[in-house]
GROMACS .gro file of C-alpha atoms in nm:
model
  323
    1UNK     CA    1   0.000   0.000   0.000
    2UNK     CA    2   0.157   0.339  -0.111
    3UNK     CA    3  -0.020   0.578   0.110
    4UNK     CA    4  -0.128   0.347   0.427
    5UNK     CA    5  -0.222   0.668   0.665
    6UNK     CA    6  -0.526   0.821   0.364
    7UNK     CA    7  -0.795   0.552   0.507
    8UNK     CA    8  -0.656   0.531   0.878
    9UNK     CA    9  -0.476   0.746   1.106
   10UNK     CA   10  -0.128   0.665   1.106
   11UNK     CA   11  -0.092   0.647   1.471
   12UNK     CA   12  -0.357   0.369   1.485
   13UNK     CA   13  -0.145   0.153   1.245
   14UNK     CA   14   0.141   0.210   1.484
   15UNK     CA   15  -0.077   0.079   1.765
   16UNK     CA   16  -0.259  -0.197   1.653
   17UNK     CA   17   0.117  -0.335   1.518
   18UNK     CA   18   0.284  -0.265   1.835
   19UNK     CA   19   0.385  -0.554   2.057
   20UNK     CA   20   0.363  -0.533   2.394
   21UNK     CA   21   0.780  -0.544   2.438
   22UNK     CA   22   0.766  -0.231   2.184
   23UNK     CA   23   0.513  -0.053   2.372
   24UNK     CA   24   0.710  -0.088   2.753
   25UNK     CA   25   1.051   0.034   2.525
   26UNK     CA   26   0.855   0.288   2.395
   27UNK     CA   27   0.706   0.418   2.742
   28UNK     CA   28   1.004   0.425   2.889
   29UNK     CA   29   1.171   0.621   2.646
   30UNK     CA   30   0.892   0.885   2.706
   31UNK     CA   31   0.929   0.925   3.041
   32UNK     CA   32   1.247   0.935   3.049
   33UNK     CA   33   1.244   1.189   2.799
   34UNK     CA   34   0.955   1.364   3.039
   35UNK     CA   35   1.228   1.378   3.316
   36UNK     CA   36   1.471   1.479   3.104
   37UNK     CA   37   1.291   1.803   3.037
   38UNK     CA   38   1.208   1.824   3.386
   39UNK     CA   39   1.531   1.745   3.525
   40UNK     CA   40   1.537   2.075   3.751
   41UNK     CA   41   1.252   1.936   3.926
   42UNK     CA   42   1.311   1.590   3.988
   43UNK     CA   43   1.328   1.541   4.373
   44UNK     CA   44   1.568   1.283   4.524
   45UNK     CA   45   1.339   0.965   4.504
   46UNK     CA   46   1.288   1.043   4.160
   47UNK     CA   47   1.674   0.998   4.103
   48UNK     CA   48   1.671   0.715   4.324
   49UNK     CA   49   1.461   0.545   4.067
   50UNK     CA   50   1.604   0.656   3.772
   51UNK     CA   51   1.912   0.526   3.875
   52UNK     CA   52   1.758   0.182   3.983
   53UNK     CA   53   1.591   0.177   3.577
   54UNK     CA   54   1.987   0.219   3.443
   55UNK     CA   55   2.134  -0.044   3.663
   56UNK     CA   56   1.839  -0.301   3.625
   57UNK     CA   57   1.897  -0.192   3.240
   58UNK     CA   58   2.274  -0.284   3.241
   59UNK     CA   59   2.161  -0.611   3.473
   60UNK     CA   60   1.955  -0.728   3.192
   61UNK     CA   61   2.244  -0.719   2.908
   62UNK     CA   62   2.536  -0.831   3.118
   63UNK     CA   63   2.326  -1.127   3.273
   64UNK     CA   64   2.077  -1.235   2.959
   65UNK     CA   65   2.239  -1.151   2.684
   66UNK     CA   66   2.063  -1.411   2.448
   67UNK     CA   67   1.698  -1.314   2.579
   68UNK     CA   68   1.807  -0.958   2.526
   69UNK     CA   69   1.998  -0.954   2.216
   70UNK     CA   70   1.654  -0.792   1.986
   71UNK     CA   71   1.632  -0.565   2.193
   72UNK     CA   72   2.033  -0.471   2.248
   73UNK     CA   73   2.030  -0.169   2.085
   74UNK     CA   74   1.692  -0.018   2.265
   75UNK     CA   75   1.822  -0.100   2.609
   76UNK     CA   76   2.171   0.069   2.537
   77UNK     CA   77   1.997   0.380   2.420
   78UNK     CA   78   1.787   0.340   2.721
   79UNK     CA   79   2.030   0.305   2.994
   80UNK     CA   80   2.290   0.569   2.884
   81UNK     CA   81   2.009   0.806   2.901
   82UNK     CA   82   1.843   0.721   3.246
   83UNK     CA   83   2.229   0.724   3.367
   84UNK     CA   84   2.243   1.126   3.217
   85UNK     CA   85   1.917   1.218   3.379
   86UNK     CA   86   2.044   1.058   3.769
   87UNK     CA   87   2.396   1.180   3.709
   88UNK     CA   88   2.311   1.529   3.650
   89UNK     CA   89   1.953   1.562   3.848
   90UNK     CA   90   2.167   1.421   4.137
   91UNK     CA   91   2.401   1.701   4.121
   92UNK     CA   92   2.104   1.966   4.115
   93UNK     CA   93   1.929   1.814   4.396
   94UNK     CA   94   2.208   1.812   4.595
   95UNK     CA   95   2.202   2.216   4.540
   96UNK     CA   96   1.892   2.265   4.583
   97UNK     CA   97   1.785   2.032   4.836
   98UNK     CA   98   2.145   2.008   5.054
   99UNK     CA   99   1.994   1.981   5.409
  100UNK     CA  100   1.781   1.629   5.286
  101UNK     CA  101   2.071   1.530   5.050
  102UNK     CA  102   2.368   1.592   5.321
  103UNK     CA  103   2.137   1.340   5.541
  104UNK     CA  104   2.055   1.040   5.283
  105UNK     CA  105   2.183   1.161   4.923
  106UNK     CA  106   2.430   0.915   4.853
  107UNK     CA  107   2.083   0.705   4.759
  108UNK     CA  108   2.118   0.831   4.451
  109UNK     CA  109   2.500   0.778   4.370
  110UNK     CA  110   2.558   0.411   4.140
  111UNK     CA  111   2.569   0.118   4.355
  112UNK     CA  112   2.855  -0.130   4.399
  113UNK     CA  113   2.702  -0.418   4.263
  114UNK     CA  114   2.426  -0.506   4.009
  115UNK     CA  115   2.100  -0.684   4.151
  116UNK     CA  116   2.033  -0.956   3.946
  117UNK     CA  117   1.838  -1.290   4.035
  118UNK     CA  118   1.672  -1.577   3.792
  119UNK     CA  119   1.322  -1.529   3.684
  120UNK     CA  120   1.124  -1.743   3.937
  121UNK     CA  121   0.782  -1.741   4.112
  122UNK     CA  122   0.661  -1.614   4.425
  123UNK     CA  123   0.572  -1.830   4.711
  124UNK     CA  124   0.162  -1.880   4.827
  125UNK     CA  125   0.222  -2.101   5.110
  126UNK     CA  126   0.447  -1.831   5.273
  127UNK     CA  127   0.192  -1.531   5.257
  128UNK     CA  128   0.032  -1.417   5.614
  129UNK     CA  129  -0.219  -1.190   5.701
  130UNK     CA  130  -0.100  -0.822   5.803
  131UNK     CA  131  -0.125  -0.682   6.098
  132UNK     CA  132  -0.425  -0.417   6.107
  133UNK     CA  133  -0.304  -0.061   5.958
  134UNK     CA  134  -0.374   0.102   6.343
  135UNK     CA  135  -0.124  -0.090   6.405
  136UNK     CA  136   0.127  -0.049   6.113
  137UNK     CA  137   0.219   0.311   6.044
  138UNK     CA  138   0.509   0.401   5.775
  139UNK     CA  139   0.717   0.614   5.892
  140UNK     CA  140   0.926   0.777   5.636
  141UNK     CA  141   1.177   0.935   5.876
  142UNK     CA  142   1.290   0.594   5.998
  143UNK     CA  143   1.283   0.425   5.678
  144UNK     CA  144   1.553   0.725   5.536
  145UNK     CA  145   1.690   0.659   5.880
  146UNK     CA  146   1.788   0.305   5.810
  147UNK     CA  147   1.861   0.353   5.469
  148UNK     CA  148   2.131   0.649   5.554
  149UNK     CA  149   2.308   0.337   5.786
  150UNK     CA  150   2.331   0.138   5.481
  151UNK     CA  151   2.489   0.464   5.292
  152UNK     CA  152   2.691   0.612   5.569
  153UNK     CA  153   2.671   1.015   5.624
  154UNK     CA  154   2.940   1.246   5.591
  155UNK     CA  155   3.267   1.125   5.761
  156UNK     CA  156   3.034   0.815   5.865
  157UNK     CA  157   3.108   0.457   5.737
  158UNK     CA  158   2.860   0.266   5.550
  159UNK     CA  159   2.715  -0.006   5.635
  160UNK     CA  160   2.651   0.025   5.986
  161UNK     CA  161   2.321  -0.133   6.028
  162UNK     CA  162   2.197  -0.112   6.356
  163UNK     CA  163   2.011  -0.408   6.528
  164UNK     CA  164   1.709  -0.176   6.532
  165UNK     CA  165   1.668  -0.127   6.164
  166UNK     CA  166   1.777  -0.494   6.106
  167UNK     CA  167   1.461  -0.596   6.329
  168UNK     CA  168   1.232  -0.401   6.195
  169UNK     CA  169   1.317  -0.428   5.828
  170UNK     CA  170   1.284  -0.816   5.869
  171UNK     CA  171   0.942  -0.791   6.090
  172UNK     CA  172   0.679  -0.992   5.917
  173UNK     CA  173   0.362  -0.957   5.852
  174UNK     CA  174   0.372  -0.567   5.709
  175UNK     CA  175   0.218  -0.418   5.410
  176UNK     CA  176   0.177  -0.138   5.226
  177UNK     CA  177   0.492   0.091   5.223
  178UNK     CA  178   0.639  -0.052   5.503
  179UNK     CA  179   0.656  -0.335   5.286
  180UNK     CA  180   0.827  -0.213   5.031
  181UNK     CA  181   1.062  -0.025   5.172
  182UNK     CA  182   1.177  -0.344   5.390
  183UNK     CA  183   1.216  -0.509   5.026
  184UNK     CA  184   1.422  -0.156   4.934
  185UNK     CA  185   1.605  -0.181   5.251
  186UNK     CA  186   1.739  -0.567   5.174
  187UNK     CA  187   1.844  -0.474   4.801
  188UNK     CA  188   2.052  -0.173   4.884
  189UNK     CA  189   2.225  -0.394   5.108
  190UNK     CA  190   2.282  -0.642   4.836
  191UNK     CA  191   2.367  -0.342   4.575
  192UNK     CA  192   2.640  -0.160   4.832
  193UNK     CA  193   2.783  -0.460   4.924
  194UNK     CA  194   2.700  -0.498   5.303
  195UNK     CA  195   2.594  -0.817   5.250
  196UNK     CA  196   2.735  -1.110   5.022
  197UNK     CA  197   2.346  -1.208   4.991
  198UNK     CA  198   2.032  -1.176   5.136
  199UNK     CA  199   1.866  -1.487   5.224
  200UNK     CA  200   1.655  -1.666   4.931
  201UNK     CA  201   1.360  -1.715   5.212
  202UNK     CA  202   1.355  -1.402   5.299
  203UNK     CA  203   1.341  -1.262   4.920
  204UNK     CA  204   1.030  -1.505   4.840
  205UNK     CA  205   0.882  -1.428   5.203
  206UNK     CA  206   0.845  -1.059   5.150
  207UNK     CA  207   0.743  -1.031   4.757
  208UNK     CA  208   0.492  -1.320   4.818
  209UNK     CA  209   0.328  -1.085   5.082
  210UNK     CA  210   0.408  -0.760   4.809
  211UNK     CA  211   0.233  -0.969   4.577
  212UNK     CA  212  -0.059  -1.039   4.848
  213UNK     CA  213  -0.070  -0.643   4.831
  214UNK     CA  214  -0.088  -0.599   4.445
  215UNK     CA  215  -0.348  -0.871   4.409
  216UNK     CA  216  -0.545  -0.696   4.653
  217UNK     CA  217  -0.518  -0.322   4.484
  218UNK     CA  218  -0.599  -0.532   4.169
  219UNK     CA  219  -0.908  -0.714   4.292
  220UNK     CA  220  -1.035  -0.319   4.412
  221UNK     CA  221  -0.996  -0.230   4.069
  222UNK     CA  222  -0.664   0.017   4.080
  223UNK     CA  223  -0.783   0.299   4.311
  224UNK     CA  224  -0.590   0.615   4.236
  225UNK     CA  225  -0.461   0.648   4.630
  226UNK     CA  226  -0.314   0.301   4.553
  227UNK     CA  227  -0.183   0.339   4.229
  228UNK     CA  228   0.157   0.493   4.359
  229UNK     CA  229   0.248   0.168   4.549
  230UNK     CA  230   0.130  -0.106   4.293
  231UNK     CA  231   0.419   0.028   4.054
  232UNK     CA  232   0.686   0.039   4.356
  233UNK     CA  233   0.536  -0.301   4.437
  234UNK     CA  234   0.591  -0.426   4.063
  235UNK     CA  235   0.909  -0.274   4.025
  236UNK     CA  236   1.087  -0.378   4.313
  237UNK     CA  237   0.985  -0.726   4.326
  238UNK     CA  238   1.026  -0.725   3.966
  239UNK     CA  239   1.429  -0.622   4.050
  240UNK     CA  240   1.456  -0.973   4.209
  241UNK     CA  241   1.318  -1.138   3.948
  242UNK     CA  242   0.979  -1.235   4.087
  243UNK     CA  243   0.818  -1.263   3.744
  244UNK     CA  244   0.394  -1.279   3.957
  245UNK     CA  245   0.425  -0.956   3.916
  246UNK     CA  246   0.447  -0.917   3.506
  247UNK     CA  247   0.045  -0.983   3.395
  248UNK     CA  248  -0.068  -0.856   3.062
  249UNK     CA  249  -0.361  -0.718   3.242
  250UNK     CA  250  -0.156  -0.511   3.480
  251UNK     CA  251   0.075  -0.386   3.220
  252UNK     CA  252  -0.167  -0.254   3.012
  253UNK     CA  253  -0.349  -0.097   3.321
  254UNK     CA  254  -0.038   0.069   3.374
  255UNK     CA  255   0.031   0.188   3.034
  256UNK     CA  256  -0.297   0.324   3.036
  257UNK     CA  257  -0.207   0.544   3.335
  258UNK     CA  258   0.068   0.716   3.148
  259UNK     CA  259   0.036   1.112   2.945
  260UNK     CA  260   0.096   1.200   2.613
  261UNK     CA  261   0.397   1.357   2.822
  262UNK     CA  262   0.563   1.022   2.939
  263UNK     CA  263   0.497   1.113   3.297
  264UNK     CA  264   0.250   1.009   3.569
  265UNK     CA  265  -0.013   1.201   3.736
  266UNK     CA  266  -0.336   1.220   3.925
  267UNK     CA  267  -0.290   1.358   4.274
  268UNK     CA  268  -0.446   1.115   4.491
  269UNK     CA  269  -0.312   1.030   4.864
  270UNK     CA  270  -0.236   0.667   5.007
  271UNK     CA  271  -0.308   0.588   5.361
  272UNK     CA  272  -0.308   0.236   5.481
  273UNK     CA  273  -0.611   0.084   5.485
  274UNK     CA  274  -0.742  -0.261   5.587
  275UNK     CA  275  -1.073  -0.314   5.385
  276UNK     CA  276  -0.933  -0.175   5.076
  277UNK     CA  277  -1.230  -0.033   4.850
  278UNK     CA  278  -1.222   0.114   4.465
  279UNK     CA  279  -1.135   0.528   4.517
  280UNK     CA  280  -1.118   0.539   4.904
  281UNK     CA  281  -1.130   0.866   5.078
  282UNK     CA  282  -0.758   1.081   5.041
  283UNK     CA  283  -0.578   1.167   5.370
  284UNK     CA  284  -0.193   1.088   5.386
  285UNK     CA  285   0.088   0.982   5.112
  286UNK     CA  286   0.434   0.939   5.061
  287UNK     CA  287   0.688   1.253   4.978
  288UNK     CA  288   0.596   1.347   4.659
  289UNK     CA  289   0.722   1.700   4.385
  290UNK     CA  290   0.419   1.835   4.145
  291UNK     CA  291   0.607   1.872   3.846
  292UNK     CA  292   0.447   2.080   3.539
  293UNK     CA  293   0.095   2.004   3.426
  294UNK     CA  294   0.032   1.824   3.741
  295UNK     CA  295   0.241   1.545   3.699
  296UNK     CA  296   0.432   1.333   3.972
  297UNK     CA  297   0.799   1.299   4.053
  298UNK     CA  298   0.814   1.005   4.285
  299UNK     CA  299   0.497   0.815   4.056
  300UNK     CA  300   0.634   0.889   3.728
  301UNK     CA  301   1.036   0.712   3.868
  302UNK     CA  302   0.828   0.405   4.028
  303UNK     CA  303   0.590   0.369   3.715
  304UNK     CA  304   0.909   0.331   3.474
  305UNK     CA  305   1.089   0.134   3.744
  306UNK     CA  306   0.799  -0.104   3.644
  307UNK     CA  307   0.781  -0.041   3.334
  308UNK     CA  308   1.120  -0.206   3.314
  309UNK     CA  309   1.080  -0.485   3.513
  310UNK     CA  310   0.796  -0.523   3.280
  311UNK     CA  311   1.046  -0.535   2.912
  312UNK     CA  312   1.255  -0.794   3.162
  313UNK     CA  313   0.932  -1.047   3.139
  314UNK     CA  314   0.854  -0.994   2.797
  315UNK     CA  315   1.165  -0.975   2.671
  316UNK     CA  316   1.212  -1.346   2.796
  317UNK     CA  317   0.841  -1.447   2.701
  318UNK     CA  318   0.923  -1.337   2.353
  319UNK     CA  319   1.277  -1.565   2.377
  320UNK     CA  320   1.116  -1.880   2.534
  321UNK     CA  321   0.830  -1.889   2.269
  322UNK     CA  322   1.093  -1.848   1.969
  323UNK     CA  323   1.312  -2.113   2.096
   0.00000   0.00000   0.00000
């Protein structure tokens, strides 16, 4: 056909021929590009997951080469330019934001070691209930306390890990961000080399209860307080290679959240909540930057930390059924 886009849009041929590996590469290219032109305003967890897209981008072509060899190319382009955007918003939030960044910055510097782990499935027999949300508060200044151990501070030496942070960061039975962050907390170990390993049980033991939490925000049909956390909970899980996480269903949820821009937005904040219901009332969220046209710092960095875990899946779906 000589002049396919007279009849039909072009952009809907684009679409309906787009595989679902295409589309993640795609989105992630356009929000990186989105905080690329909003690099002045990226905030420090932003960076943090910028820089956790690069190294789980370099992860994917040092450790499955074969599976990722299509897509070689993409994922070079990719990494080199979510390691620009952390590099250089890392040196602006540092200016702009020294007080936080003197007390927990080095988050955002490259780690010592790549996180990599095998593609394998999450563990039902090990989930528990939580303990009731009255009863479970996240606490963000304790989390960036334990984290800034892990780091070290100034003059301080990292990893220093105090029995305190150990404890709590291994108490079961959490959800929500606590959660997460206790996954977080166990992988920067792993990526700044405090730790040779972190225990396989424990790995399948938390993400089987993550996974508890994204089936649950599922099953209530994605309400926008939630939204937030099910990408964190995708991506980080995802970064241990928990493959439960990567449904069709979910990506294309996800996908659908996503502006013309490439970023993420809808204002809407979490709070911990037991009997989880579709669009619950708003009252408290994590740290979060507006950025321009209302979109998100911290959701936009956790929806392309997904994203990516997301090209990991398909990328080997695609392999396994060609082979």
């Amino acid at each position: 056909m000589l002049f396919p886009c007279i009849l039909l849009p072009c952009w809907i041929v684009t679409v309906v021929g787009t595989s679902r590996l295409e589309k993640a590469l795609n989105a992630l290219d356009r929000g990186l590009s989105f905080m690329e032109e909003r690099i002045e305003d990226i905030n420090l967890d932003a960076v943090l997951g910028i820089r956790l897209v690069e190294e789980q981008l370099t992860a994917f072509q040092e450790f499955e080469p074969r599976e990722m060899n299509k897509i070689g190319g993409r994922l070079v382009e990719l990494r080199d330019k979510a390691r620009t955007i952390a590099n250089e918003a890392a040196q602006l939030v540092r200016k702009n934001d020294p007080d936080y960044s003197s007390s927990i910055g080095r988050v955002m510097d490259p780690s010592k070691r790549l996180l990599w782990q095998s593609s394998r499935p999450t563990d039902r027999s090990l989930i528990q209930a939580p303990v009731p949300c009255a009863l479970s508060a996240f606490n963000e200044t304790d989390s960036d306390h334990c984290l800034q151990q892990i780091l070290g501070k100034g003059s301080e030496l990292p990893c220093q890990m105090s029995e305190r942070c150990l404890e709590t960061m291994s108490s079961p039975r959490q959800q929500g961000y606590i959660l997460t962050h206790q996954v977080l907390y166990w992988q920067m170990l792993q990526m700044h080399d405090c730790v040779r390993d972190v225990s396989d049980a424990l790995k399948v033991s938390l993400c089987s209860n993550v996974l508890r939490d994204a089936e649950k925000i599922a099953d209530a049909r994605f309400p926008r307080t939630h939204r937030d956390l099910f990408m964190e909970q995708i991506g980080l899980c995802g970064m241990w290679g928990f493959r439960d996480f990567y449904r069709t269903t979910w990506f294309d949820t996800i996908l659908s959240w996503q502006q013309p821009s490439g970023c993420y937005n809808d204002r809407a904040k979490w709070y911990c909540i037991d009997d989880l219901k579709p669009d619950v009332p708003e009252r408290m969220k994590r740290r979060e930057k507006i950025l321009k046209g209302g979109c998100l710092s911290h959701k936009t960095a956790v929806a392309l930390l997904a994203i990516t875990a997301s090209i990991r899946f398909e990328a080997e779906k695609e392999f396994q059924s060609s082979n």
